[in-house]
PDB file of C-alpha atoms and ligand atoms in Angstrom:
ATOM      1  CA  MET A   1       0.000   0.000   0.000  1.00  0.00           C
ATOM      2  CA  SER A   2       1.443   3.376  -0.902  1.00  0.00           C
ATOM      3  CA  LEU A   3       0.470   6.416   1.057  1.00  0.00           C
ATOM      4  CA  LYS A   4       1.033   9.990  -0.098  1.00  0.00           C
ATOM      5  CA  ILE A   5       0.486  13.191   1.835  1.00  0.00           C
ATOM      6  CA  HIS A   6      -0.083  16.239  -0.350  1.00  0.00           C
ATOM      7  CA  ALA A   7       0.720  19.326   1.693  1.00  0.00           C
ATOM      8  CA  PHE A   8       2.236  22.788   1.970  1.00  0.00           C
ATOM      9  CA  PRO A   9       4.601  22.484   4.928  1.00  0.00           C
ATOM     10  CA  LEU A  10       4.163  25.878   6.614  1.00  0.00           C
ATOM     11  CA  SER A  11       0.453  25.421   7.198  1.00  0.00           C
ATOM     12  CA  PRO A  12      -0.693  24.211  10.650  1.00  0.00           C
ATOM     13  CA  ARG A  13      -3.303  21.970   8.957  1.00  0.00           C
ATOM     14  CA  ALA A  14      -0.502  20.305   6.999  1.00  0.00           C
ATOM     15  CA  PHE A  15       1.691  20.185  10.098  1.00  0.00           C
ATOM     16  CA  LYS A  16      -1.063  18.359  11.981  1.00  0.00           C
ATOM     17  CA  VAL A  17      -1.079  15.551   9.423  1.00  0.00           C
ATOM     18  CA  LEU A  18       2.680  15.348   8.814  1.00  0.00           C
ATOM     19  CA  CYS A  19       3.507  15.446  12.515  1.00  0.00           C
ATOM     20  CA  PHE A  20       0.951  12.787  13.358  1.00  0.00           C
ATOM     21  CA  ALA A  21       2.203  10.525  10.545  1.00  0.00           C
ATOM     22  CA  ASN A  22       5.759  10.998  11.832  1.00  0.00           C
ATOM     23  CA  HIS A  23       4.694  10.351  15.418  1.00  0.00           C
ATOM     24  CA  ILE A  24       3.062   7.020  14.587  1.00  0.00           C
ATOM     25  CA  ALA A  25       5.877   6.212  12.145  1.00  0.00           C
ATOM     26  CA  VAL A  26       3.632   5.361   9.234  1.00  0.00           C
ATOM     27  CA  PRO A  27       5.633   5.453   5.984  1.00  0.00           C
ATOM     28  CA  TYR A  28       4.451   8.062   3.474  1.00  0.00           C
ATOM     29  CA  GLU A  29       5.601  10.024   0.483  1.00  0.00           C
ATOM     30  CA  PHE A  30       5.444  13.798   0.829  1.00  0.00           C
ATOM     31  CA  VAL A  31       4.032  15.636  -2.207  1.00  0.00           C
ATOM     32  CA  LEU A  32       4.397  19.403  -2.179  1.00  0.00           C
ATOM     33  CA  VAL A  33       1.286  21.455  -2.957  1.00  0.00           C
ATOM     34  CA  ASP A  34       2.890  24.811  -3.537  1.00  0.00           C
ATOM     35  CA  LEU A  35       0.177  27.266  -2.500  1.00  0.00           C
ATOM     36  CA  THR A  36       2.428  30.182  -3.505  1.00  0.00           C
ATOM     37  CA  LYS A  37       2.190  28.941  -7.107  1.00  0.00           C
ATOM     38  CA  GLY A  38      -1.503  28.015  -7.060  1.00  0.00           C
ATOM     39  CA  ALA A  39      -0.785  24.271  -7.266  1.00  0.00           C
ATOM     40  CA  GLN A  40      -4.007  23.588  -5.339  1.00  0.00           C
ATOM     41  CA  ARG A  41      -5.977  24.703  -8.406  1.00  0.00           C
ATOM     42  CA  SER A  42      -4.293  22.324 -10.879  1.00  0.00           C
ATOM     43  CA  PRO A  43      -6.555  19.726 -12.558  1.00  0.00           C
ATOM     44  CA  GLU A  44      -4.508  16.898 -10.995  1.00  0.00           C
ATOM     45  CA  PHE A  45      -4.896  18.236  -7.478  1.00  0.00           C
ATOM     46  CA  SER A  46      -8.554  19.175  -8.022  1.00  0.00           C
ATOM     47  CA  ARG A  47      -9.247  15.533  -8.816  1.00  0.00           C
ATOM     48  CA  LEU A  48      -7.985  14.655  -5.330  1.00  0.00           C
ATOM     49  CA  ASN A  49      -9.887  17.447  -3.593  1.00  0.00           C
ATOM     50  CA  LEU A  50     -12.551  19.488  -5.354  1.00  0.00           C
ATOM     51  CA  ASN A  51     -12.254  22.068  -2.570  1.00  0.00           C
ATOM     52  CA  GLN A  52      -8.766  22.837  -3.917  1.00  0.00           C
ATOM     53  CA  ARG A  53      -7.322  22.836  -0.429  1.00  0.00           C
ATOM     54  CA  MET A  54      -4.554  20.814   1.136  1.00  0.00           C
ATOM     55  CA  PRO A  55      -3.747  18.613   3.059  1.00  0.00           C
ATOM     56  CA  VAL A  56      -4.896  15.516   1.197  1.00  0.00           C
ATOM     57  CA  LEU A  57      -4.035  11.889   1.829  1.00  0.00           C
ATOM     58  CA  GLU A  58      -3.866   9.634  -1.215  1.00  0.00           C
ATOM     59  CA  GLU A  59      -3.742   5.880  -0.972  1.00  0.00           C
ATOM     60  CA  ASP A  60      -4.089   3.459  -3.863  1.00  0.00           C
ATOM     61  CA  GLY A  61      -6.335   5.695  -5.952  1.00  0.00           C
ATOM     62  CA  TRP A  62      -8.435   6.842  -2.971  1.00  0.00           C
ATOM     63  CA  SER A  63      -8.170  10.327  -1.528  1.00  0.00           C
ATOM     64  CA  LEU A  64      -9.160  11.771   1.833  1.00  0.00           C
ATOM     65  CA  TRP A  65      -9.285  15.464   2.693  1.00  0.00           C
ATOM     66  CA  GLU A  66      -9.911  17.436   5.899  1.00  0.00           C
ATOM     67  CA  SER A  67      -6.940  17.256   8.226  1.00  0.00           C
ATOM     68  CA  ASN A  68      -8.972  15.886  11.161  1.00  0.00           C
ATOM     69  CA  ALA A  69     -10.433  13.078   9.048  1.00  0.00           C
ATOM     70  CA  ILE A  70      -6.920  12.284   7.813  1.00  0.00           C
ATOM     71  CA  VAL A  71      -5.352  12.015  11.273  1.00  0.00           C
ATOM     72  CA  GLN A  72      -8.244   9.912  12.560  1.00  0.00           C
ATOM     73  CA  TYR A  73      -7.775   7.579   9.600  1.00  0.00           C
ATOM     74  CA  LEU A  74      -4.023   7.401  10.188  1.00  0.00           C
ATOM     75  CA  ALA A  75      -4.661   6.585  13.852  1.00  0.00           C
ATOM     76  CA  THR A  76      -6.639   3.507  12.797  1.00  0.00           C
ATOM     77  CA  ARG A  77      -3.559   2.271  10.961  1.00  0.00           C
ATOM     78  CA  LYS A  78      -1.685   2.049  14.273  1.00  0.00           C
ATOM     79  CA  SER A  79      -4.562   1.297  16.609  1.00  0.00           C
ATOM     80  CA  GLU A  80      -2.189  -0.478  19.020  1.00  0.00           C
ATOM     81  CA  LEU A  81      -0.799   2.952  19.993  1.00  0.00           C
ATOM     82  CA  GLY A  82      -4.154   3.857  21.536  1.00  0.00           C
ATOM     83  CA  LEU A  83      -4.233   7.390  20.124  1.00  0.00           C
ATOM     84  CA  LEU A  84      -7.863   6.917  19.080  1.00  0.00           C
ATOM     85  CA  PRO A  85      -9.720   5.329  22.017  1.00  0.00           C
ATOM     86  CA  LYS A  86     -11.708   2.196  21.311  1.00  0.00           C
ATOM     87  CA  ASP A  87     -14.448   2.719  23.883  1.00  0.00           C
ATOM     88  CA  GLU A  88     -17.429   4.746  22.716  1.00  0.00           C
ATOM     89  CA  ARG A  89     -17.208   7.605  25.219  1.00  0.00           C
ATOM     90  CA  GLY A  90     -13.450   7.885  24.850  1.00  0.00           C
ATOM     91  CA  ARG A  91     -13.800   8.113  21.089  1.00  0.00           C
ATOM     92  CA  ALA A  92     -16.669  10.607  21.381  1.00  0.00           C
ATOM     93  CA  ASP A  93     -14.502  12.777  23.635  1.00  0.00           C
ATOM     94  CA  VAL A  94     -11.723  12.813  21.030  1.00  0.00           C
ATOM     95  CA  SER A  95     -14.249  13.628  18.283  1.00  0.00           C
ATOM     96  CA  ARG A  96     -15.754  16.384  20.409  1.00  0.00           C
ATOM     97  CA  TRP A  97     -12.409  18.199  20.625  1.00  0.00           C
ATOM     98  CA  MET A  98     -11.650  17.677  16.959  1.00  0.00           C
ATOM     99  CA  PHE A  99     -15.052  19.101  15.948  1.00  0.00           C
ATOM    100  CA  TRP A 100     -14.401  21.988  18.349  1.00  0.00           C
ATOM    101  CA  GLU A 101     -11.059  22.527  16.659  1.00  0.00           C
ATOM    102  CA  SER A 102     -12.685  22.752  13.217  1.00  0.00           C
ATOM    103  CA  ALA A 103     -15.607  24.887  14.327  1.00  0.00           C
ATOM    104  CA  HIS A 104     -14.032  27.311  16.809  1.00  0.00           C
ATOM    105  CA  TRP A 105     -10.314  27.032  17.461  1.00  0.00           C
ATOM    106  CA  ASP A 106      -8.929  26.718  13.939  1.00  0.00           C
ATOM    107  CA  PRO A 107     -11.069  29.586  12.517  1.00  0.00           C
ATOM    108  CA  ALA A 108     -10.048  31.889  15.383  1.00  0.00           C
ATOM    109  CA  CYS A 109      -6.349  31.090  14.990  1.00  0.00           C
ATOM    110  CA  ALA A 110      -6.619  31.301  11.198  1.00  0.00           C
ATOM    111  CA  ILE A 111      -7.763  34.936  11.283  1.00  0.00           C
ATOM    112  CA  LEU A 112      -4.656  35.950  13.248  1.00  0.00           C
ATOM    113  CA  VAL A 113      -2.375  33.779  11.106  1.00  0.00           C
ATOM    114  CA  TRP A 114      -3.770  35.310   7.925  1.00  0.00           C
ATOM    115  CA  GLU A 115      -3.706  38.918   9.123  1.00  0.00           C
ATOM    116  CA  ARG A 116      -0.397  38.891  10.964  1.00  0.00           C
ATOM    117  CA  PHE A 117       1.668  36.402   8.979  1.00  0.00           C
ATOM    118  CA  VAL A 118       0.346  35.070   5.654  1.00  0.00           C
ATOM    119  CA  LYS A 119      -0.700  38.452   4.242  1.00  0.00           C
ATOM    120  CA  GLY A 120       2.852  39.695   4.650  1.00  0.00           C
ATOM    121  CA  MET A 121       4.321  36.540   3.147  1.00  0.00           C
ATOM    122  CA  PHE A 122       2.079  36.794   0.062  1.00  0.00           C
ATOM    123  CA  GLY A 123       2.425  40.571  -0.288  1.00  0.00           C
ATOM    124  CA  ARG A 124      -1.293  41.061   0.486  1.00  0.00           C
ATOM    125  CA  GLY A 125      -0.893  44.222   2.535  1.00  0.00           C
ATOM    126  CA  GLU A 126      -0.980  45.218   6.188  1.00  0.00           C
ATOM    127  CA  PRO A 127      -3.093  43.497   8.859  1.00  0.00           C
ATOM    128  CA  ASP A 128      -6.665  44.825   8.909  1.00  0.00           C
ATOM    129  CA  PRO A 129      -7.266  46.086  12.500  1.00  0.00           C
ATOM    130  CA  VAL A 130     -10.963  45.175  12.389  1.00  0.00           C
ATOM    131  CA  GLU A 131     -10.153  41.597  11.403  1.00  0.00           C
ATOM    132  CA  VAL A 132      -7.403  41.396  14.032  1.00  0.00           C
ATOM    133  CA  GLU A 133      -9.894  42.509  16.722  1.00  0.00           C
ATOM    134  CA  LYS A 134     -12.359  39.888  15.510  1.00  0.00           C
ATOM    135  CA  GLY A 135      -9.618  37.241  15.560  1.00  0.00           C
ATOM    136  CA  LEU A 136      -8.518  38.212  19.064  1.00  0.00           C
ATOM    137  CA  ALA A 137     -12.082  38.081  20.417  1.00  0.00           C
ATOM    138  CA  GLN A 138     -12.626  34.626  18.920  1.00  0.00           C
ATOM    139  CA  PHE A 139      -9.206  33.480  20.116  1.00  0.00           C
ATOM    140  CA  HIS A 140      -9.835  34.530  23.732  1.00  0.00           C
ATOM    141  CA  ARG A 141     -13.290  32.957  23.771  1.00  0.00           C
ATOM    142  CA  ALA A 142     -11.884  29.592  22.635  1.00  0.00           C
ATOM    143  CA  ALA A 143      -8.600  29.796  24.583  1.00  0.00           C
ATOM    144  CA  LYS A 144     -10.462  30.370  27.884  1.00  0.00           C
ATOM    145  CA  VAL A 145     -12.339  27.115  27.331  1.00  0.00           C
ATOM    146  CA  LEU A 146      -9.219  25.181  26.360  1.00  0.00           C
ATOM    147  CA  ASP A 147      -7.186  26.537  29.269  1.00  0.00           C
ATOM    148  CA  ALA A 148      -9.909  25.779  31.840  1.00  0.00           C
ATOM    149  CA  HIS A 149     -10.392  22.277  30.447  1.00  0.00           C
ATOM    150  CA  LEU A 150      -6.677  21.477  30.599  1.00  0.00           C
ATOM    151  CA  LYS A 151      -6.463  22.286  34.308  1.00  0.00           C
ATOM    152  CA  GLY A 152      -5.850  19.005  36.142  1.00  0.00           C
ATOM    153  CA  ARG A 153      -5.445  17.074  32.897  1.00  0.00           C
ATOM    154  CA  LYS A 154      -2.157  16.051  31.364  1.00  0.00           C
ATOM    155  CA  PHE A 155      -3.679  15.910  27.897  1.00  0.00           C
ATOM    156  CA  LEU A 156      -6.884  17.062  26.248  1.00  0.00           C
ATOM    157  CA  CYS A 157      -8.735  13.815  26.866  1.00  0.00           C
ATOM    158  CA  GLY A 158      -7.195  12.909  30.197  1.00  0.00           C
ATOM    159  CA  ASP A 159      -3.966  11.146  31.096  1.00  0.00           C
ATOM    160  CA  HIS A 160      -3.288   9.727  27.664  1.00  0.00           C
ATOM    161  CA  LEU A 161      -2.043  11.426  24.549  1.00  0.00           C
ATOM    162  CA  SER A 162      -4.614  11.209  21.735  1.00  0.00           C
ATOM    163  CA  VAL A 163      -5.098  12.312  18.173  1.00  0.00           C
ATOM    164  CA  ALA A 164      -7.120  15.261  19.545  1.00  0.00           C
ATOM    165  CA  ASP A 165      -3.953  16.730  21.089  1.00  0.00           C
ATOM    166  CA  PHE A 166      -2.282  16.827  17.683  1.00  0.00           C
ATOM    167  CA  SER A 167      -5.395  18.321  16.122  1.00  0.00           C
ATOM    168  CA  VAL A 168      -5.802  21.182  18.571  1.00  0.00           C
ATOM    169  CA  ALA A 169      -2.120  21.922  19.266  1.00  0.00           C
ATOM    170  CA  ALA A 170      -1.086  22.152  15.604  1.00  0.00           C
ATOM    171  CA  ALA A 171      -2.323  25.752  15.297  1.00  0.00           C
ATOM    172  CA  LEU A 172       0.108  26.757  18.046  1.00  0.00           C
ATOM    173  CA  ILE A 173       3.105  26.328  15.760  1.00  0.00           C
ATOM    174  CA  MET A 174       2.037  29.795  14.560  1.00  0.00           C
ATOM    175  CA  ALA A 175       1.858  31.248  18.072  1.00  0.00           C
ATOM    176  CA  GLU A 176       4.884  33.484  17.683  1.00  0.00           C
ATOM    177  CA  LYS A 177       4.457  34.449  14.036  1.00  0.00           C
ATOM    178  CA  ALA A 178       0.783  35.334  14.528  1.00  0.00           C
ATOM    179  CA  GLN A 179       1.334  36.711  18.046  1.00  0.00           C
ATOM    180  CA  PHE A 180      -1.288  34.590  19.755  1.00  0.00           C
ATOM    181  CA  PRO A 181      -2.012  36.220  23.136  1.00  0.00           C
ATOM    182  CA  LEU A 182      -1.105  33.230  25.309  1.00  0.00           C
ATOM    183  CA  GLU A 183       0.230  35.087  28.359  1.00  0.00           C
ATOM    184  CA  GLU A 184      -2.859  34.486  30.481  1.00  0.00           C
ATOM    185  CA  TYR A 185      -3.228  30.841  29.439  1.00  0.00           C
ATOM    186  CA  GLY A 186      -0.675  28.971  31.538  1.00  0.00           C
ATOM    187  CA  GLU A 187      -2.373  25.586  31.090  1.00  0.00           C
ATOM    188  CA  ILE A 188      -2.262  25.866  27.307  1.00  0.00           C
ATOM    189  CA  ARG A 189       1.428  26.808  27.474  1.00  0.00           C
ATOM    190  CA  ARG A 190       2.211  23.900  29.823  1.00  0.00           C
ATOM    191  CA  TRP A 191       0.344  21.399  27.614  1.00  0.00           C
ATOM    192  CA  TYR A 192       1.872  22.758  24.397  1.00  0.00           C
ATOM    193  CA  ALA A 193       5.391  22.628  25.855  1.00  0.00           C
ATOM    194  CA  GLY A 194       4.924  18.884  26.400  1.00  0.00           C
ATOM    195  CA  LEU A 195       3.653  18.260  22.889  1.00  0.00           C
ATOM    196  CA  SER A 196       6.232  20.388  21.152  1.00  0.00           C
ATOM    197  CA  ALA A 197       8.972  18.417  22.938  1.00  0.00           C
ATOM    198  CA  LEU A 198       7.883  15.204  21.179  1.00  0.00           C
ATOM    199  CA  PRO A 199      10.604  14.032  18.754  1.00  0.00           C
ATOM    200  CA  ALA A 200       8.067  13.913  15.884  1.00  0.00           C
ATOM    201  CA  TRP A 201       7.023  17.499  16.635  1.00  0.00           C
ATOM    202  CA  GLN A 202      10.624  18.714  16.544  1.00  0.00           C
ATOM    203  CA  LYS A 203      11.426  16.777  13.393  1.00  0.00           C
ATOM    204  CA  THR A 204       8.302  17.911  11.510  1.00  0.00           C
ATOM    205  CA  LEU A 205       8.913  21.519  12.457  1.00  0.00           C
ATOM    206  CA  ALA A 206      12.566  21.349  11.381  1.00  0.00           C
ATOM    207  CA  ASP A 207      11.636  19.627   8.074  1.00  0.00           C
ATOM    208  CA  SER A 208       8.878  22.170   7.386  1.00  0.00           C
ATOM    209  CA  GLN A 209      11.165  25.111   8.048  1.00  0.00           C
ATOM    210  CA  ALA A 210      13.859  23.628   5.829  1.00  0.00           C
ATOM    211  CA  MET A 211      11.376  23.005   3.001  1.00  0.00           C
ATOM    212  CA  ALA A 212       9.983  26.506   3.291  1.00  0.00           C
ATOM    213  CA  ALA A 213      13.474  28.008   3.225  1.00  0.00           C
ATOM    214  CA  ALA A 214      14.371  25.982   0.130  1.00  0.00           C
ATOM    215  CA  ALA A 215      11.157  26.938  -1.741  1.00  0.00           C
TER     216      ALA A 215
HETATM  217  N1  LIG B   1     -10.594  22.357   7.179  1.00  0.00           N
HETATM  218  C1  LIG B   1      -9.536  22.077   6.245  1.00  0.00           C
HETATM  219  C2  LIG B   1      -8.847  23.394   5.859  1.00  0.00           C
HETATM  220  C3  LIG B   1      -7.869  23.209   4.722  1.00  0.00           C
HETATM  221  C4  LIG B   1      -7.403  24.574   4.228  1.00  0.00           C
HETATM  222  O1  LIG B   1      -8.125  25.588   4.346  1.00  0.00           O
HETATM  223  N2  LIG B   1      -6.202  24.601   3.629  1.00  0.00           N
HETATM  224  C5  LIG B   1      -5.714  25.857   3.094  1.00  0.00           C
HETATM  225  C6  LIG B   1      -4.323  26.205   3.570  1.00  0.00           C
HETATM  226  S1  LIG B   1      -4.119  26.151   5.306  1.00  0.00           S
HETATM  227  C7  LIG B   1      -5.609  25.779   1.584  1.00  0.00           C
HETATM  228  O2  LIG B   1      -5.221  24.754   1.037  1.00  0.00           O
HETATM  229  N3  LIG B   1      -5.946  26.876   0.907  1.00  0.00           N
HETATM  230  C8  LIG B   1      -5.814  26.969  -0.508  1.00  0.00           C
HETATM  231  C9  LIG B   1      -6.735  27.985  -1.090  1.00  0.00           C
HETATM  232  O3  LIG B   1      -7.623  28.465  -0.368  1.00  0.00           O
HETATM  233  O4  LIG B   1      -6.589  28.298  -2.271  1.00  0.00           O
HETATM  234  C10 LIG B   1      -8.528  21.089   6.863  1.00  0.00           C
HETATM  235  O5  LIG B   1      -8.373  21.106   8.091  1.00  0.00           O
HETATM  236  O6  LIG B   1      -7.942  20.271   6.125  1.00  0.00           O
END
Protein backbone atom coordinates (compact mmCIF):
# COMPACT_ATOMS: atom_id res chain seq x y z
CA MET A 1 0.00 0.00 0.00
CA SER A 2 1.44 3.38 -0.90
CA LEU A 3 0.47 6.42 1.06
CA LYS A 4 1.03 9.99 -0.10
CA ILE A 5 0.49 13.19 1.84
CA HIS A 6 -0.08 16.24 -0.35
CA ALA A 7 0.72 19.33 1.69
CA PHE A 8 2.24 22.79 1.97
CA PRO A 9 4.60 22.48 4.93
CA LEU A 10 4.16 25.88 6.61
CA SER A 11 0.45 25.42 7.20
CA PRO A 12 -0.69 24.21 10.65
CA ARG A 13 -3.30 21.97 8.96
CA ALA A 14 -0.50 20.30 7.00
CA PHE A 15 1.69 20.18 10.10
CA LYS A 16 -1.06 18.36 11.98
CA VAL A 17 -1.08 15.55 9.42
CA LEU A 18 2.68 15.35 8.81
CA CYS A 19 3.51 15.45 12.52
CA PHE A 20 0.95 12.79 13.36
CA ALA A 21 2.20 10.53 10.54
CA ASN A 22 5.76 11.00 11.83
CA HIS A 23 4.69 10.35 15.42
CA ILE A 24 3.06 7.02 14.59
CA ALA A 25 5.88 6.21 12.15
CA VAL A 26 3.63 5.36 9.23
CA PRO A 27 5.63 5.45 5.98
CA TYR A 28 4.45 8.06 3.47
CA GLU A 29 5.60 10.02 0.48
CA PHE A 30 5.44 13.80 0.83
CA VAL A 31 4.03 15.64 -2.21
CA LEU A 32 4.40 19.40 -2.18
CA VAL A 33 1.29 21.45 -2.96
CA ASP A 34 2.89 24.81 -3.54
CA LEU A 35 0.18 27.27 -2.50
CA THR A 36 2.43 30.18 -3.51
CA LYS A 37 2.19 28.94 -7.11
CA GLY A 38 -1.50 28.02 -7.06
CA ALA A 39 -0.79 24.27 -7.27
CA GLN A 40 -4.01 23.59 -5.34
CA ARG A 41 -5.98 24.70 -8.41
CA SER A 42 -4.29 22.32 -10.88
CA PRO A 43 -6.55 19.73 -12.56
CA GLU A 44 -4.51 16.90 -10.99
CA PHE A 45 -4.90 18.24 -7.48
CA SER A 46 -8.55 19.18 -8.02
CA ARG A 47 -9.25 15.53 -8.82
CA LEU A 48 -7.99 14.65 -5.33
CA ASN A 49 -9.89 17.45 -3.59
CA LEU A 50 -12.55 19.49 -5.35
CA ASN A 51 -12.25 22.07 -2.57
CA GLN A 52 -8.77 22.84 -3.92
CA ARG A 53 -7.32 22.84 -0.43
CA MET A 54 -4.55 20.81 1.14
CA PRO A 55 -3.75 18.61 3.06
CA VAL A 56 -4.90 15.52 1.20
CA LEU A 57 -4.04 11.89 1.83
CA GLU A 58 -3.87 9.63 -1.22
CA GLU A 59 -3.74 5.88 -0.97
CA ASP A 60 -4.09 3.46 -3.86
CA GLY A 61 -6.34 5.70 -5.95
CA TRP A 62 -8.43 6.84 -2.97
CA SER A 63 -8.17 10.33 -1.53
CA LEU A 64 -9.16 11.77 1.83
CA TRP A 65 -9.29 15.46 2.69
CA GLU A 66 -9.91 17.44 5.90
CA SER A 67 -6.94 17.26 8.23
CA ASN A 68 -8.97 15.89 11.16
CA ALA A 69 -10.43 13.08 9.05
CA ILE A 70 -6.92 12.28 7.81
CA VAL A 71 -5.35 12.02 11.27
CA GLN A 72 -8.24 9.91 12.56
CA TYR A 73 -7.78 7.58 9.60
CA LEU A 74 -4.02 7.40 10.19
CA ALA A 75 -4.66 6.59 13.85
CA THR A 76 -6.64 3.51 12.80
CA ARG A 77 -3.56 2.27 10.96
CA LYS A 78 -1.69 2.05 14.27
CA SER A 79 -4.56 1.30 16.61
CA GLU A 80 -2.19 -0.48 19.02
CA LEU A 81 -0.80 2.95 19.99
CA GLY A 82 -4.15 3.86 21.54
CA LEU A 83 -4.23 7.39 20.12
CA LEU A 84 -7.86 6.92 19.08
CA PRO A 85 -9.72 5.33 22.02
CA LYS A 86 -11.71 2.20 21.31
CA ASP A 87 -14.45 2.72 23.88
CA GLU A 88 -17.43 4.75 22.72
CA ARG A 89 -17.21 7.61 25.22
CA GLY A 90 -13.45 7.89 24.85
CA ARG A 91 -13.80 8.11 21.09
CA ALA A 92 -16.67 10.61 21.38
CA ASP A 93 -14.50 12.78 23.64
CA VAL A 94 -11.72 12.81 21.03
CA SER A 95 -14.25 13.63 18.28
CA ARG A 96 -15.75 16.38 20.41
CA TRP A 97 -12.41 18.20 20.63
CA MET A 98 -11.65 17.68 16.96
CA PHE A 99 -15.05 19.10 15.95
CA TRP A 100 -14.40 21.99 18.35
CA GLU A 101 -11.06 22.53 16.66
CA SER A 102 -12.68 22.75 13.22
CA ALA A 103 -15.61 24.89 14.33
CA HIS A 104 -14.03 27.31 16.81
CA TRP A 105 -10.31 27.03 17.46
CA ASP A 106 -8.93 26.72 13.94
CA PRO A 107 -11.07 29.59 12.52
CA ALA A 108 -10.05 31.89 15.38
CA CYS A 109 -6.35 31.09 14.99
CA ALA A 110 -6.62 31.30 11.20
CA ILE A 111 -7.76 34.94 11.28
CA LEU A 112 -4.66 35.95 13.25
CA VAL A 113 -2.38 33.78 11.11
CA TRP A 114 -3.77 35.31 7.93
CA GLU A 115 -3.71 38.92 9.12
CA ARG A 116 -0.40 38.89 10.96
CA PHE A 117 1.67 36.40 8.98
CA VAL A 118 0.35 35.07 5.65
CA LYS A 119 -0.70 38.45 4.24
CA GLY A 120 2.85 39.70 4.65
CA MET A 121 4.32 36.54 3.15
CA PHE A 122 2.08 36.79 0.06
CA GLY A 123 2.42 40.57 -0.29
CA ARG A 124 -1.29 41.06 0.49
CA GLY A 125 -0.89 44.22 2.54
CA GLU A 126 -0.98 45.22 6.19
CA PRO A 127 -3.09 43.50 8.86
CA ASP A 128 -6.66 44.82 8.91
CA PRO A 129 -7.27 46.09 12.50
CA VAL A 130 -10.96 45.17 12.39
CA GLU A 131 -10.15 41.60 11.40
CA VAL A 132 -7.40 41.40 14.03
CA GLU A 133 -9.89 42.51 16.72
CA LYS A 134 -12.36 39.89 15.51
CA GLY A 135 -9.62 37.24 15.56
CA LEU A 136 -8.52 38.21 19.06
CA ALA A 137 -12.08 38.08 20.42
CA GLN A 138 -12.63 34.63 18.92
CA PHE A 139 -9.21 33.48 20.12
CA HIS A 140 -9.83 34.53 23.73
CA ARG A 141 -13.29 32.96 23.77
CA ALA A 142 -11.88 29.59 22.64
CA ALA A 143 -8.60 29.80 24.58
CA LYS A 144 -10.46 30.37 27.88
CA VAL A 145 -12.34 27.12 27.33
CA LEU A 146 -9.22 25.18 26.36
CA ASP A 147 -7.19 26.54 29.27
CA ALA A 148 -9.91 25.78 31.84
CA HIS A 149 -10.39 22.28 30.45
CA LEU A 150 -6.68 21.48 30.60
CA LYS A 151 -6.46 22.29 34.31
CA GLY A 152 -5.85 19.00 36.14
CA ARG A 153 -5.45 17.07 32.90
CA LYS A 154 -2.16 16.05 31.36
CA PHE A 155 -3.68 15.91 27.90
CA LEU A 156 -6.88 17.06 26.25
CA CYS A 157 -8.74 13.81 26.87
CA GLY A 158 -7.20 12.91 30.20
CA ASP A 159 -3.97 11.15 31.10
CA HIS A 160 -3.29 9.73 27.66
CA LEU A 161 -2.04 11.43 24.55
CA SER A 162 -4.61 11.21 21.73
CA VAL A 163 -5.10 12.31 18.17
CA ALA A 164 -7.12 15.26 19.54
CA ASP A 165 -3.95 16.73 21.09
CA PHE A 166 -2.28 16.83 17.68
CA SER A 167 -5.40 18.32 16.12
CA VAL A 168 -5.80 21.18 18.57
CA ALA A 169 -2.12 21.92 19.27
CA ALA A 170 -1.09 22.15 15.60
CA ALA A 171 -2.32 25.75 15.30
CA LEU A 172 0.11 26.76 18.05
CA ILE A 173 3.11 26.33 15.76
CA MET A 174 2.04 29.79 14.56
CA ALA A 175 1.86 31.25 18.07
CA GLU A 176 4.88 33.48 17.68
CA LYS A 177 4.46 34.45 14.04
CA ALA A 178 0.78 35.33 14.53
CA GLN A 179 1.33 36.71 18.05
CA PHE A 180 -1.29 34.59 19.76
CA PRO A 181 -2.01 36.22 23.14
CA LEU A 182 -1.10 33.23 25.31
CA GLU A 183 0.23 35.09 28.36
CA GLU A 184 -2.86 34.49 30.48
CA TYR A 185 -3.23 30.84 29.44
CA GLY A 186 -0.67 28.97 31.54
CA GLU A 187 -2.37 25.59 31.09
CA ILE A 188 -2.26 25.87 27.31
CA ARG A 189 1.43 26.81 27.47
CA ARG A 190 2.21 23.90 29.82
CA TRP A 191 0.34 21.40 27.61
CA TYR A 192 1.87 22.76 24.40
CA ALA A 193 5.39 22.63 25.85
CA GLY A 194 4.92 18.88 26.40
CA LEU A 195 3.65 18.26 22.89
CA SER A 196 6.23 20.39 21.15
CA ALA A 197 8.97 18.42 22.94
CA LEU A 198 7.88 15.20 21.18
CA PRO A 199 10.60 14.03 18.75
CA ALA A 200 8.07 13.91 15.88
CA TRP A 201 7.02 17.50 16.64
CA GLN A 202 10.62 18.71 16.54
CA LYS A 203 11.43 16.78 13.39
CA THR A 204 8.30 17.91 11.51
CA LEU A 205 8.91 21.52 12.46
CA ALA A 206 12.57 21.35 11.38
CA ASP A 207 11.64 19.63 8.07
CA SER A 208 8.88 22.17 7.39
CA GLN A 209 11.17 25.11 8.05
CA ALA A 210 13.86 23.63 5.83
CA MET A 211 11.38 23.01 3.00
CA ALA A 212 9.98 26.51 3.29
CA ALA A 213 13.47 28.01 3.22
CA ALA A 214 14.37 25.98 0.13
CA ALA A 215 11.16 26.94 -1.74
N1 LIG B 1 -10.59 22.36 7.18
C1 LIG B 1 -9.54 22.08 6.24
C2 LIG B 1 -8.85 23.39 5.86
C3 LIG B 1 -7.87 23.21 4.72
C4 LIG B 1 -7.40 24.57 4.23
O1 LIG B 1 -8.12 25.59 4.35
N2 LIG B 1 -6.20 24.60 3.63
C5 LIG B 1 -5.71 25.86 3.09
C6 LIG B 1 -4.32 26.21 3.57
S1 LIG B 1 -4.12 26.15 5.31
C7 LIG B 1 -5.61 25.78 1.58
O2 LIG B 1 -5.22 24.75 1.04
N3 LIG B 1 -5.95 26.88 0.91
C8 LIG B 1 -5.81 26.97 -0.51
C9 LIG B 1 -6.74 27.99 -1.09
O3 LIG B 1 -7.62 28.46 -0.37
O4 LIG B 1 -6.59 28.30 -2.27
C10 LIG B 1 -8.53 21.09 6.86
O5 LIG B 1 -8.37 21.11 8.09
O6 LIG B 1 -7.94 20.27 6.12
